[in-house]
CSV table of C-alpha atoms and ligand atoms in Angstrom, one decimal:
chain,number,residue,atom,x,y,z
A,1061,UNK,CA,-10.1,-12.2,-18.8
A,1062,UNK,CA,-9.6,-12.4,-15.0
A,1063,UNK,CA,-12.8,-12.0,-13.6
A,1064,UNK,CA,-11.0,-12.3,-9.9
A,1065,UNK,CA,-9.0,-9.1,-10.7
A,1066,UNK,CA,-11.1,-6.9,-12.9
A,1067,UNK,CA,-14.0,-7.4,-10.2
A,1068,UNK,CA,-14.9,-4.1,-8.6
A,1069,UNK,CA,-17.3,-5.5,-6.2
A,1070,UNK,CA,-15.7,-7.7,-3.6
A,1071,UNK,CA,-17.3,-11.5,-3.1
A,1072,UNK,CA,-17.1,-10.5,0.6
A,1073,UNK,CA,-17.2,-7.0,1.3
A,1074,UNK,CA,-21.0,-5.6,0.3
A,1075,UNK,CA,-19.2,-3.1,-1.5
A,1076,UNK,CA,-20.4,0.2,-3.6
A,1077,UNK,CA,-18.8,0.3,-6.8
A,1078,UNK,CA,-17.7,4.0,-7.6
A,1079,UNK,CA,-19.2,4.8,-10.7
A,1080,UNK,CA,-22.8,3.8,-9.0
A,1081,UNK,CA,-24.8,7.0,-7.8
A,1082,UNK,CA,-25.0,5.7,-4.4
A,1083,UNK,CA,-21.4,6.1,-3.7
A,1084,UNK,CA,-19.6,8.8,-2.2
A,1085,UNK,CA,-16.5,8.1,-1.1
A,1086,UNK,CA,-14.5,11.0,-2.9
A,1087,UNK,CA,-12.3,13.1,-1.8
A,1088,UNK,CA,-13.0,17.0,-0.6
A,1089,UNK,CA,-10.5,17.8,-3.6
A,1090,UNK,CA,-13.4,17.0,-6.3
A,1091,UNK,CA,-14.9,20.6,-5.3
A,1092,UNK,CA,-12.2,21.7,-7.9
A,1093,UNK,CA,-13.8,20.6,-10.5
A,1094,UNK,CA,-13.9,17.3,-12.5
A,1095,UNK,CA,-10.5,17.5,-14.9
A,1096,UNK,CA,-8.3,19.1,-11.8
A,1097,UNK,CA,-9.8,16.4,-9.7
A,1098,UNK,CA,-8.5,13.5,-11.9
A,1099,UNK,CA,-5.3,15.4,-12.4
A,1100,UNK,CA,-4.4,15.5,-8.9
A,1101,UNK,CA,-6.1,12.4,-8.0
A,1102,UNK,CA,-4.0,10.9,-10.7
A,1103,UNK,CA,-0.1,12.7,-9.4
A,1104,UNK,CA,-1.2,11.0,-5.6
A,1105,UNK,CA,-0.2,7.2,-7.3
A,1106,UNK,CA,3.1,6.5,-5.8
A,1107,UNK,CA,5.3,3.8,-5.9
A,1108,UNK,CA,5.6,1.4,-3.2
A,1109,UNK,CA,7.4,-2.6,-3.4
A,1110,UNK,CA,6.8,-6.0,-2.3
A,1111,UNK,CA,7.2,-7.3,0.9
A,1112,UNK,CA,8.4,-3.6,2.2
A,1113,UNK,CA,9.1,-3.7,5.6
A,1114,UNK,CA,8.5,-7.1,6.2
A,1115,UNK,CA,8.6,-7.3,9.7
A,1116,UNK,CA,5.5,-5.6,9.6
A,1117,UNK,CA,3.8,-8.3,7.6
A,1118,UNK,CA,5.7,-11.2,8.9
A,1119,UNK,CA,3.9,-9.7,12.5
A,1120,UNK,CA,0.5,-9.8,10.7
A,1121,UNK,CA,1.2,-13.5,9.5
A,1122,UNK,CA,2.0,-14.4,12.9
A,1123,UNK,CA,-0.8,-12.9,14.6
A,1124,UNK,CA,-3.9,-14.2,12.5
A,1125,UNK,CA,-2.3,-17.3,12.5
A,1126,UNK,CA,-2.0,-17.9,16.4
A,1127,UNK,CA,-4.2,-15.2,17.9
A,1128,UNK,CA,-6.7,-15.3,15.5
A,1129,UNK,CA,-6.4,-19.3,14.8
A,1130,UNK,CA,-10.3,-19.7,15.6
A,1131,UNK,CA,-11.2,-17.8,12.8
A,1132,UNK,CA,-12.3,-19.9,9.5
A,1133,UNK,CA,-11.6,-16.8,7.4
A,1134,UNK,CA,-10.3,-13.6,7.6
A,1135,UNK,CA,-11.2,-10.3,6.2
A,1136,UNK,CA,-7.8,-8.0,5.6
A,1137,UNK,CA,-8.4,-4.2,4.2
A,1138,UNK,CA,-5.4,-2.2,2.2
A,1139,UNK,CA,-6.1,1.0,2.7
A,1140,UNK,CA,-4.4,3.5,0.0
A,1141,UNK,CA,-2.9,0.4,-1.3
A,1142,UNK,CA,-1.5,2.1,-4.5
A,1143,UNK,CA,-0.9,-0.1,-7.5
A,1144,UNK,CA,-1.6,-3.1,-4.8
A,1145,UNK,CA,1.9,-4.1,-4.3
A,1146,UNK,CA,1.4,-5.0,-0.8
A,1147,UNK,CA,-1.9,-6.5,-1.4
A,1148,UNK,CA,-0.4,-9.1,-3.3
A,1149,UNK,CA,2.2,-9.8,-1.2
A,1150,UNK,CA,-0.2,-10.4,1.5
A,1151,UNK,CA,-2.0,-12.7,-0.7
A,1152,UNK,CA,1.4,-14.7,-1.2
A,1153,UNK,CA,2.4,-14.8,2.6
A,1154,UNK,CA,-0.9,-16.3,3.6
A,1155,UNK,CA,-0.5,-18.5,0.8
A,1156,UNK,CA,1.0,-21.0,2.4
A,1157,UNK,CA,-0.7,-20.8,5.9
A,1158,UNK,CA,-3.5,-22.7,5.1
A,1159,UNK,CA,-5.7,-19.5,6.9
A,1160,UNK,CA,-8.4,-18.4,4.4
A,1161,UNK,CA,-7.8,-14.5,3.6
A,1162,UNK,CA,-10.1,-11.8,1.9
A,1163,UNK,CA,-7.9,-9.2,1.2
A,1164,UNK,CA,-9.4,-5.4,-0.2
A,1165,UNK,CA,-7.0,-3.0,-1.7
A,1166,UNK,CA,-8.8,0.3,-2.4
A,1167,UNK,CA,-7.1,3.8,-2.9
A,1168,UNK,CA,-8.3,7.0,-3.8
A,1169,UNK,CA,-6.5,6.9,-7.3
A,1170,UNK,CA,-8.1,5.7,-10.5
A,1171,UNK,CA,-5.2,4.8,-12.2
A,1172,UNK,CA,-3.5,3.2,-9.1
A,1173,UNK,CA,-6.8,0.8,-8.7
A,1174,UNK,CA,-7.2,0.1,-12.5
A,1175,UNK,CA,-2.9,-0.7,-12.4
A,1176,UNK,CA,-3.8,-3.1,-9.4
A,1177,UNK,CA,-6.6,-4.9,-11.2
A,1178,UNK,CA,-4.1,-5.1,-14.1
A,1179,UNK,CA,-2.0,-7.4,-11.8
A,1180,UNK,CA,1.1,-6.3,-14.2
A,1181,UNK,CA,4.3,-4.9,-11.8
A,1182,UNK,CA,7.3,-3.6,-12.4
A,1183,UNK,CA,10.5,-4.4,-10.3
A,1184,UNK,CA,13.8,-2.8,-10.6
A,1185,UNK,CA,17.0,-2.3,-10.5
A,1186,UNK,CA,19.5,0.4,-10.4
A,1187,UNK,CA,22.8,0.2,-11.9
A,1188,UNK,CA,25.7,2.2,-12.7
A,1189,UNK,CA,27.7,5.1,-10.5
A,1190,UNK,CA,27.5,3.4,-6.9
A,1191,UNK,CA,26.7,7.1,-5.4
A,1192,UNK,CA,24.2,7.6,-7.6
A,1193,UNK,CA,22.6,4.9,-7.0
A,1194,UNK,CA,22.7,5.4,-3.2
A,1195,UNK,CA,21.6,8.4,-4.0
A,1196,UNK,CA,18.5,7.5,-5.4
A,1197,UNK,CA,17.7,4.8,-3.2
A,1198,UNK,CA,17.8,7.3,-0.6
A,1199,UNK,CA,15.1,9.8,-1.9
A,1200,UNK,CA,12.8,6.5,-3.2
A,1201,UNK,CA,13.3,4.0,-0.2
A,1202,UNK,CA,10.6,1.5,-1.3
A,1203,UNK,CA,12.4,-0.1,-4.3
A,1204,UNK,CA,14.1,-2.9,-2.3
A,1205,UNK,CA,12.2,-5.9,-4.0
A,1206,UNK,CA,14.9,-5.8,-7.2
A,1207,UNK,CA,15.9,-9.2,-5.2
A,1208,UNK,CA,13.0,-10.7,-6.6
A,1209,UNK,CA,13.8,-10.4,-9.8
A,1210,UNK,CA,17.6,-9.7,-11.1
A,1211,UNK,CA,20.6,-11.6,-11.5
A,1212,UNK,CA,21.7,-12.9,-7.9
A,1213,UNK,CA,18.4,-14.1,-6.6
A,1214,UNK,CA,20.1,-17.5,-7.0
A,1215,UNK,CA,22.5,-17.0,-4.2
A,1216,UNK,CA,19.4,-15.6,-1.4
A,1217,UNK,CA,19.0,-16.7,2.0
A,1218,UNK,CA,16.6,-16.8,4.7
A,1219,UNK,CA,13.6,-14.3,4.5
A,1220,UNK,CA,14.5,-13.3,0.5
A,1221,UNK,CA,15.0,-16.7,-0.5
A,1222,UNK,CA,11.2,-17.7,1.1
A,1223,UNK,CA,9.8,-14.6,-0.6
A,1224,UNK,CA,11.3,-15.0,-3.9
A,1225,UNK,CA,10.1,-18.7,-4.1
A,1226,UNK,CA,6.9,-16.8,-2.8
A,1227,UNK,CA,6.9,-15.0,-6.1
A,1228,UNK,CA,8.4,-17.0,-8.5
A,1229,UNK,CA,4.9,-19.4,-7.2
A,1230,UNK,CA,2.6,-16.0,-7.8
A,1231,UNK,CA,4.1,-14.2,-11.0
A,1232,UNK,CA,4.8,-15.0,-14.6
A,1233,UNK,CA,7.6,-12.3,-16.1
A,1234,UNK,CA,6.3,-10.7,-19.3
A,1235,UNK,CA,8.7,-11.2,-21.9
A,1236,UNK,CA,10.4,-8.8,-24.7
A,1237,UNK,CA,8.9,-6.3,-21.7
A,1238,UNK,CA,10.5,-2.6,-23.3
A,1239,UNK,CA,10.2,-0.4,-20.4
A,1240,UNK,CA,9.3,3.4,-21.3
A,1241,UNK,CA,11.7,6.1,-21.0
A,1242,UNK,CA,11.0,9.7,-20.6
A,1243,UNK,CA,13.7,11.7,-22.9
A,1244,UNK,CA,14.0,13.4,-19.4
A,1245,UNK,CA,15.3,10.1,-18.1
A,1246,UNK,CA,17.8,9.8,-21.2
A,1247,UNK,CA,19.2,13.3,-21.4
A,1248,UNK,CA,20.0,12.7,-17.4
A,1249,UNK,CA,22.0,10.0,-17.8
A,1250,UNK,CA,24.2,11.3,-20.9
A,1251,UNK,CA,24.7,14.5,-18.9
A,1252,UNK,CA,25.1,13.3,-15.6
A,1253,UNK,CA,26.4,9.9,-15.4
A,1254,UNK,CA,27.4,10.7,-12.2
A,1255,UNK,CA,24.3,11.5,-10.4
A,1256,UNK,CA,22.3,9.3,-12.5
A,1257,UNK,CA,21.8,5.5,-12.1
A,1258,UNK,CA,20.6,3.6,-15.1
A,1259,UNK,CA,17.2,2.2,-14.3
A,1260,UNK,CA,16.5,-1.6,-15.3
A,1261,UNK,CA,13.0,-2.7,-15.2
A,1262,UNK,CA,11.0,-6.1,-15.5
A,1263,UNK,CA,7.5,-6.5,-15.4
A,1264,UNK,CA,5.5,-9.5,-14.1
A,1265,UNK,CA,1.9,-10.3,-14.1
A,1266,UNK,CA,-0.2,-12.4,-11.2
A,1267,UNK,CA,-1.4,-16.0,-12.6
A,1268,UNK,CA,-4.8,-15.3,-12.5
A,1269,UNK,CA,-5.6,-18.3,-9.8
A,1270,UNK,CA,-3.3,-16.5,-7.4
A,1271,UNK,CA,-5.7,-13.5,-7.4
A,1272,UNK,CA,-8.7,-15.2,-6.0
A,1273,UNK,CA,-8.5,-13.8,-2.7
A,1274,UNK,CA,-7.7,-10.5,-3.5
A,1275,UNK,CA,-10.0,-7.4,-5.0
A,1276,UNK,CA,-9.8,-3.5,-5.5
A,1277,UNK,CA,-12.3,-0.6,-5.7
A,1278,UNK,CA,-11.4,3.2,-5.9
A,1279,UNK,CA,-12.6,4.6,-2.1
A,1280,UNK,CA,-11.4,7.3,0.3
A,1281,UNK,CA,-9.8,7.0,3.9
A,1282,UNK,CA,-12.2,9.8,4.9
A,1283,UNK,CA,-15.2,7.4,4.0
A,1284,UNK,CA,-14.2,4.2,5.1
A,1285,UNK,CA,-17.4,3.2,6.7
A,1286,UNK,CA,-18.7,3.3,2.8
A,1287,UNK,CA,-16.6,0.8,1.8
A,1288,UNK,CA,-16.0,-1.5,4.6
A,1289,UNK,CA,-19.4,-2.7,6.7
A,1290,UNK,CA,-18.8,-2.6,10.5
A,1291,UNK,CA,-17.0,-5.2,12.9
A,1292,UNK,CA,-16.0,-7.1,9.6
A,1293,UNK,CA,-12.0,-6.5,9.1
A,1294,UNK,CA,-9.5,-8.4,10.8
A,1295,UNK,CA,-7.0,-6.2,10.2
A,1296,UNK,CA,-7.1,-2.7,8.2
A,1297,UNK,CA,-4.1,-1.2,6.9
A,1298,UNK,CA,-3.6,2.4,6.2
A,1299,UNK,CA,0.5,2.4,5.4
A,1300,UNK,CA,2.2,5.6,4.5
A,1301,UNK,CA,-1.2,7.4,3.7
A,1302,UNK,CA,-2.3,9.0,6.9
A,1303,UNK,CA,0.3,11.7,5.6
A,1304,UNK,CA,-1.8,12.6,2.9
A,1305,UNK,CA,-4.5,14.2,5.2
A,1306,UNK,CA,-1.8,17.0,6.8
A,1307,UNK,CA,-1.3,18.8,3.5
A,1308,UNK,CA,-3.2,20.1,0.2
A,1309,UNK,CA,-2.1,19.6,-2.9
A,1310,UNK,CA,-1.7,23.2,-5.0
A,1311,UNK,CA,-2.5,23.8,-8.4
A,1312,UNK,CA,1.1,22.5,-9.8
A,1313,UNK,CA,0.9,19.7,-7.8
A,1314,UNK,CA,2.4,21.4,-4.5
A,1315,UNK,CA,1.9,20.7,-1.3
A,1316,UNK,CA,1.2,23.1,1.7
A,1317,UNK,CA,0.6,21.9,5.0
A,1318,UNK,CA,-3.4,22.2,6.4
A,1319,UNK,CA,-4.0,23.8,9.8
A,1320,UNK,CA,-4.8,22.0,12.6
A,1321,UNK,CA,-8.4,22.7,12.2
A,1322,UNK,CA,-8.5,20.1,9.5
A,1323,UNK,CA,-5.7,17.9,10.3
A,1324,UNK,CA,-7.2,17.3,13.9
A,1325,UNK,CA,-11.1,16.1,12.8
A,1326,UNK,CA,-9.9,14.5,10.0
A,1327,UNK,CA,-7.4,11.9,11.8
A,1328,UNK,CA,-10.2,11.7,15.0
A,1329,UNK,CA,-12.5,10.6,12.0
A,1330,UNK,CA,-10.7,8.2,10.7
A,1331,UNK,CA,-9.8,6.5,14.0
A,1332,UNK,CA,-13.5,6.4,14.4
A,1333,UNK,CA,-14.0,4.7,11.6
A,1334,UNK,CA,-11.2,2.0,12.0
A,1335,UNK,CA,-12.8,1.6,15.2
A,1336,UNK,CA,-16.2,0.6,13.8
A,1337,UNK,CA,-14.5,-1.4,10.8
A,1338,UNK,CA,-12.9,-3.2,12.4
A,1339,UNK,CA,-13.5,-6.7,14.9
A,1340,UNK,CA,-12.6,-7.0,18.7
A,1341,UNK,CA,-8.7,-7.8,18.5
A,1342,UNK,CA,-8.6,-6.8,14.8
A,1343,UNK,CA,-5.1,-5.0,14.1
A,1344,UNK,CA,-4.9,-1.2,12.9
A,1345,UNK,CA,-1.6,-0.9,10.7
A,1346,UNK,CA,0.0,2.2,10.1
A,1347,UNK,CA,2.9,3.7,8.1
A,1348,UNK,CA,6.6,2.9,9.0
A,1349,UNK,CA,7.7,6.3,7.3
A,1350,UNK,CA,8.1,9.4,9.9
A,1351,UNK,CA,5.9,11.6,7.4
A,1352,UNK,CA,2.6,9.6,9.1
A,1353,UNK,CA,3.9,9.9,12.9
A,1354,UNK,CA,4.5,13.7,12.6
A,1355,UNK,CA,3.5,16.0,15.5
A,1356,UNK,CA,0.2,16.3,15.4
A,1357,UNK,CA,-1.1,13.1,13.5
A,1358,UNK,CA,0.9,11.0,16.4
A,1359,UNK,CA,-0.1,12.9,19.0
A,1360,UNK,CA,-4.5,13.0,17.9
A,1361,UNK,CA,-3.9,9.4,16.3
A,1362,UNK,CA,-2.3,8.2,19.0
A,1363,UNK,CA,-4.8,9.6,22.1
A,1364,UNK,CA,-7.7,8.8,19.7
A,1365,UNK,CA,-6.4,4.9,19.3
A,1366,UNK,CA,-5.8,4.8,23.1
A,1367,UNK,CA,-9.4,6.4,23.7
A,1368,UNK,CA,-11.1,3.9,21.7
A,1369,UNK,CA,-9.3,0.9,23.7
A,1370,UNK,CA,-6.7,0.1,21.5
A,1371,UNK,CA,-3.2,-0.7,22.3
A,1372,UNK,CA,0.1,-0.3,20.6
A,1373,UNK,CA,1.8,-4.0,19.6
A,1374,UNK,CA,4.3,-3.2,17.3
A,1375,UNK,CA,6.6,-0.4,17.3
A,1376,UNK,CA,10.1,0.9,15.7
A,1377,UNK,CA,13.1,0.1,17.6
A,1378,UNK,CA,13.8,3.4,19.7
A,1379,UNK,CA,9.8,3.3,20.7
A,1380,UNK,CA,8.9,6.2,19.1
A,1381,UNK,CA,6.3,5.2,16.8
A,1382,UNK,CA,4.0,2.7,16.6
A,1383,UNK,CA,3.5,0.7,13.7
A,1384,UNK,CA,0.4,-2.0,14.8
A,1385,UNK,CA,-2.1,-1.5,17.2
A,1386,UNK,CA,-4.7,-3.9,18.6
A,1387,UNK,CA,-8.3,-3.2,19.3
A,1388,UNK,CA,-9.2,-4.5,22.8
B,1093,SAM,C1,3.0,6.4,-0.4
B,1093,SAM,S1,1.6,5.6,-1.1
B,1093,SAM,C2,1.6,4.2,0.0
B,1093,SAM,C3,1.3,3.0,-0.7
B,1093,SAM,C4,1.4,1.7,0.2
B,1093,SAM,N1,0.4,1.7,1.2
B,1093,SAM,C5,2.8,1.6,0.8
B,1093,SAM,O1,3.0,1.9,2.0
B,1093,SAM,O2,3.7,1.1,0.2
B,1093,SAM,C6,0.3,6.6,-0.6
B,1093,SAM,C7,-1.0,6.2,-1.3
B,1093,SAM,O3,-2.1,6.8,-0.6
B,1093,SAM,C8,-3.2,7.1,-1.5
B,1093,SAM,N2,-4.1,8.1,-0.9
B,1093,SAM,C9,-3.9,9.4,-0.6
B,1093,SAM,N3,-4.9,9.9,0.0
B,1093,SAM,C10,-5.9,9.0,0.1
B,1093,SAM,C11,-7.2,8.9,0.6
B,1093,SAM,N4,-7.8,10.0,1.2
B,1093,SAM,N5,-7.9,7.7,0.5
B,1093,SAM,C12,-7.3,6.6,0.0
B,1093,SAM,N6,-6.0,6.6,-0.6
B,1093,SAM,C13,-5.3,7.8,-0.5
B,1093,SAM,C14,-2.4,7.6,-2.7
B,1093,SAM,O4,-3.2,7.6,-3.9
B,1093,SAM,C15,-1.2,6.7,-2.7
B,1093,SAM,O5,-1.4,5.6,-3.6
């Protein structure tokens, strides 16, 4: 057993482990009632990839490693880090930096912590009709890490040849692995060959010695100041999450936007919180999706940020959002 993975509490983050009474970093949705709650706690685990967007981490790398080069150690929080792809591929950049990191994935779904603690991940790859697959990659933008593992990876250059040494260094591929498919899945592609690209998965699991600097606990955005103790992260990342606090999740799982009256407090009280989380010239990391620079989250995220002192360091390349900001 990997104790380093399957740890809940942190060995540098004083942290509150879920399941203790004292914590109570759960989400307003729990007023639903228990089974509901898990349900929809359950449908929020989304898929993300390795190394997605990297020049967002590859500007992390560079900044702890020249503006933060005084530091012995540094503490790094992944906020609504799902199944903790980006975690880990944290883990694997620093690697090789000789910079001490203590990196905390936490996210507000059960099963998305417990599959990060697993350290097992799936990669893809989608084959078949060319439009389909376009398609698909279209409505599901974060599978781009098949490089990592299918046929090809031989013939990589530059920043995908460094990464996939990166993982080849980090993961083991599980063999005889037998994906499951949903009939659903099956029936598509028989019917509509077409419109459907066939789906070809690997799964890989962390050597458990690569895990050391990394842990996960189940925790809230909204409660951040349970989980992470003040002035103690170098950087916090919330990426593609803040979206999550503009709409309600219905009873089958559909969304409806919230009114401003909640949207508003809720973003101002999670700037707050970053702000106290975090250390003087720690970095604040945000989603490269639009859905978390919509109207009103960029405008109250963005005054809030600038309120509190912090300034905007990396953004997209028409200026109109920013990705990093740095507190002052
Ligand atoms: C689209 S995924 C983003 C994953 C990853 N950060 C990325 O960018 O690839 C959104 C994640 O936010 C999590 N989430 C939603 N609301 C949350 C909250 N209030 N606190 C913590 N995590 C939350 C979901 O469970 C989901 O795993």
């Amino acid at each position: 057993m990997n104790n380093h993975i399957t740890n809940t509490k942190s060995a540098y983050f004083p942290l509150i482990h879920p399941k203790q009474p004292g914590f109570k970093g759960t989400a307003p949705v729990e007023k639903l009632g228990k089974d509901v709650f898990v349900g929809v706690r359950d449908c929020l685990i989304q898929e993300t990839a390795f190394f997605r967007k990297p020049e967002i981490f590859e500007f992390i790398k560079d900044y702890v490693i020249t503006a933060l080069k005084h530091k012995p150690e540094i503490n790094i929080i992944d906020g609504a880090c799902s199944k903790g792809y980006e975690t880990y591929t944290l883990a694997m950049l620093f690697s090789n930096t000789g910079k001490k990191v203590n990196i905390l994935g936490f996210d507000i779904g059960k099963n998305a912590i417990d599959e990060a603690k697993k350290g097992v991940f799936d990669i893809q790859h989608l084959t078949g009709n060319k439009n389909a697959v376009s398609v698909y990659k279209m409505g599901f933008s974060a599978y781009d890490d098949s490089y990592l593992a299918f046929p090809g990876s031989a013939k990589l250059k530059g920043k995908q040849a460094e990464y996939k040494k990166l993982f080849d260094e980090f993961f083991t591929e599980i063999e005889n692995y037998k994906p499951k498919r949903s009939y659903l899945e099956i029936l598509k592609e028989k019917l509509f060959p077409d419109f459907t690209p066939h789906i070809n998965k690997k799964a890989f699991k962390i050597k458990p010695e690569k895990a050391n600097c990394c842990s996960f606990i189940q925790g809230d955005i909204l409660k951040l100041d349970e989980i992470v103790p003040q002035k103690s992260a170098d950087v916090l990342m919330f990426r593609n999450a803040l979206y999550h606090l503009t709409t309600k999740e219905g009873p089958l799982g559909f969304k409806t936007p919230l009114p401003d009256e909640i949207i508003i407090p809720a973003v101002k009280n999670v700037v707050h919180q970053v702000d106290k989380a975090l250390n003087k010239n720690g970095l604040f990391v945000i989603g490269e999706n639009d859905c978390d620079h919509v109207l009103t989250t960029r405008n109250v995220l963005y005054s809030a940020l600038e309120k509190l002192n912090f300034s905007p360091v990396l953004k997209n390349s028409d200026g109109s959002m920013y990705y990093i900001w740095k507190k002052n």
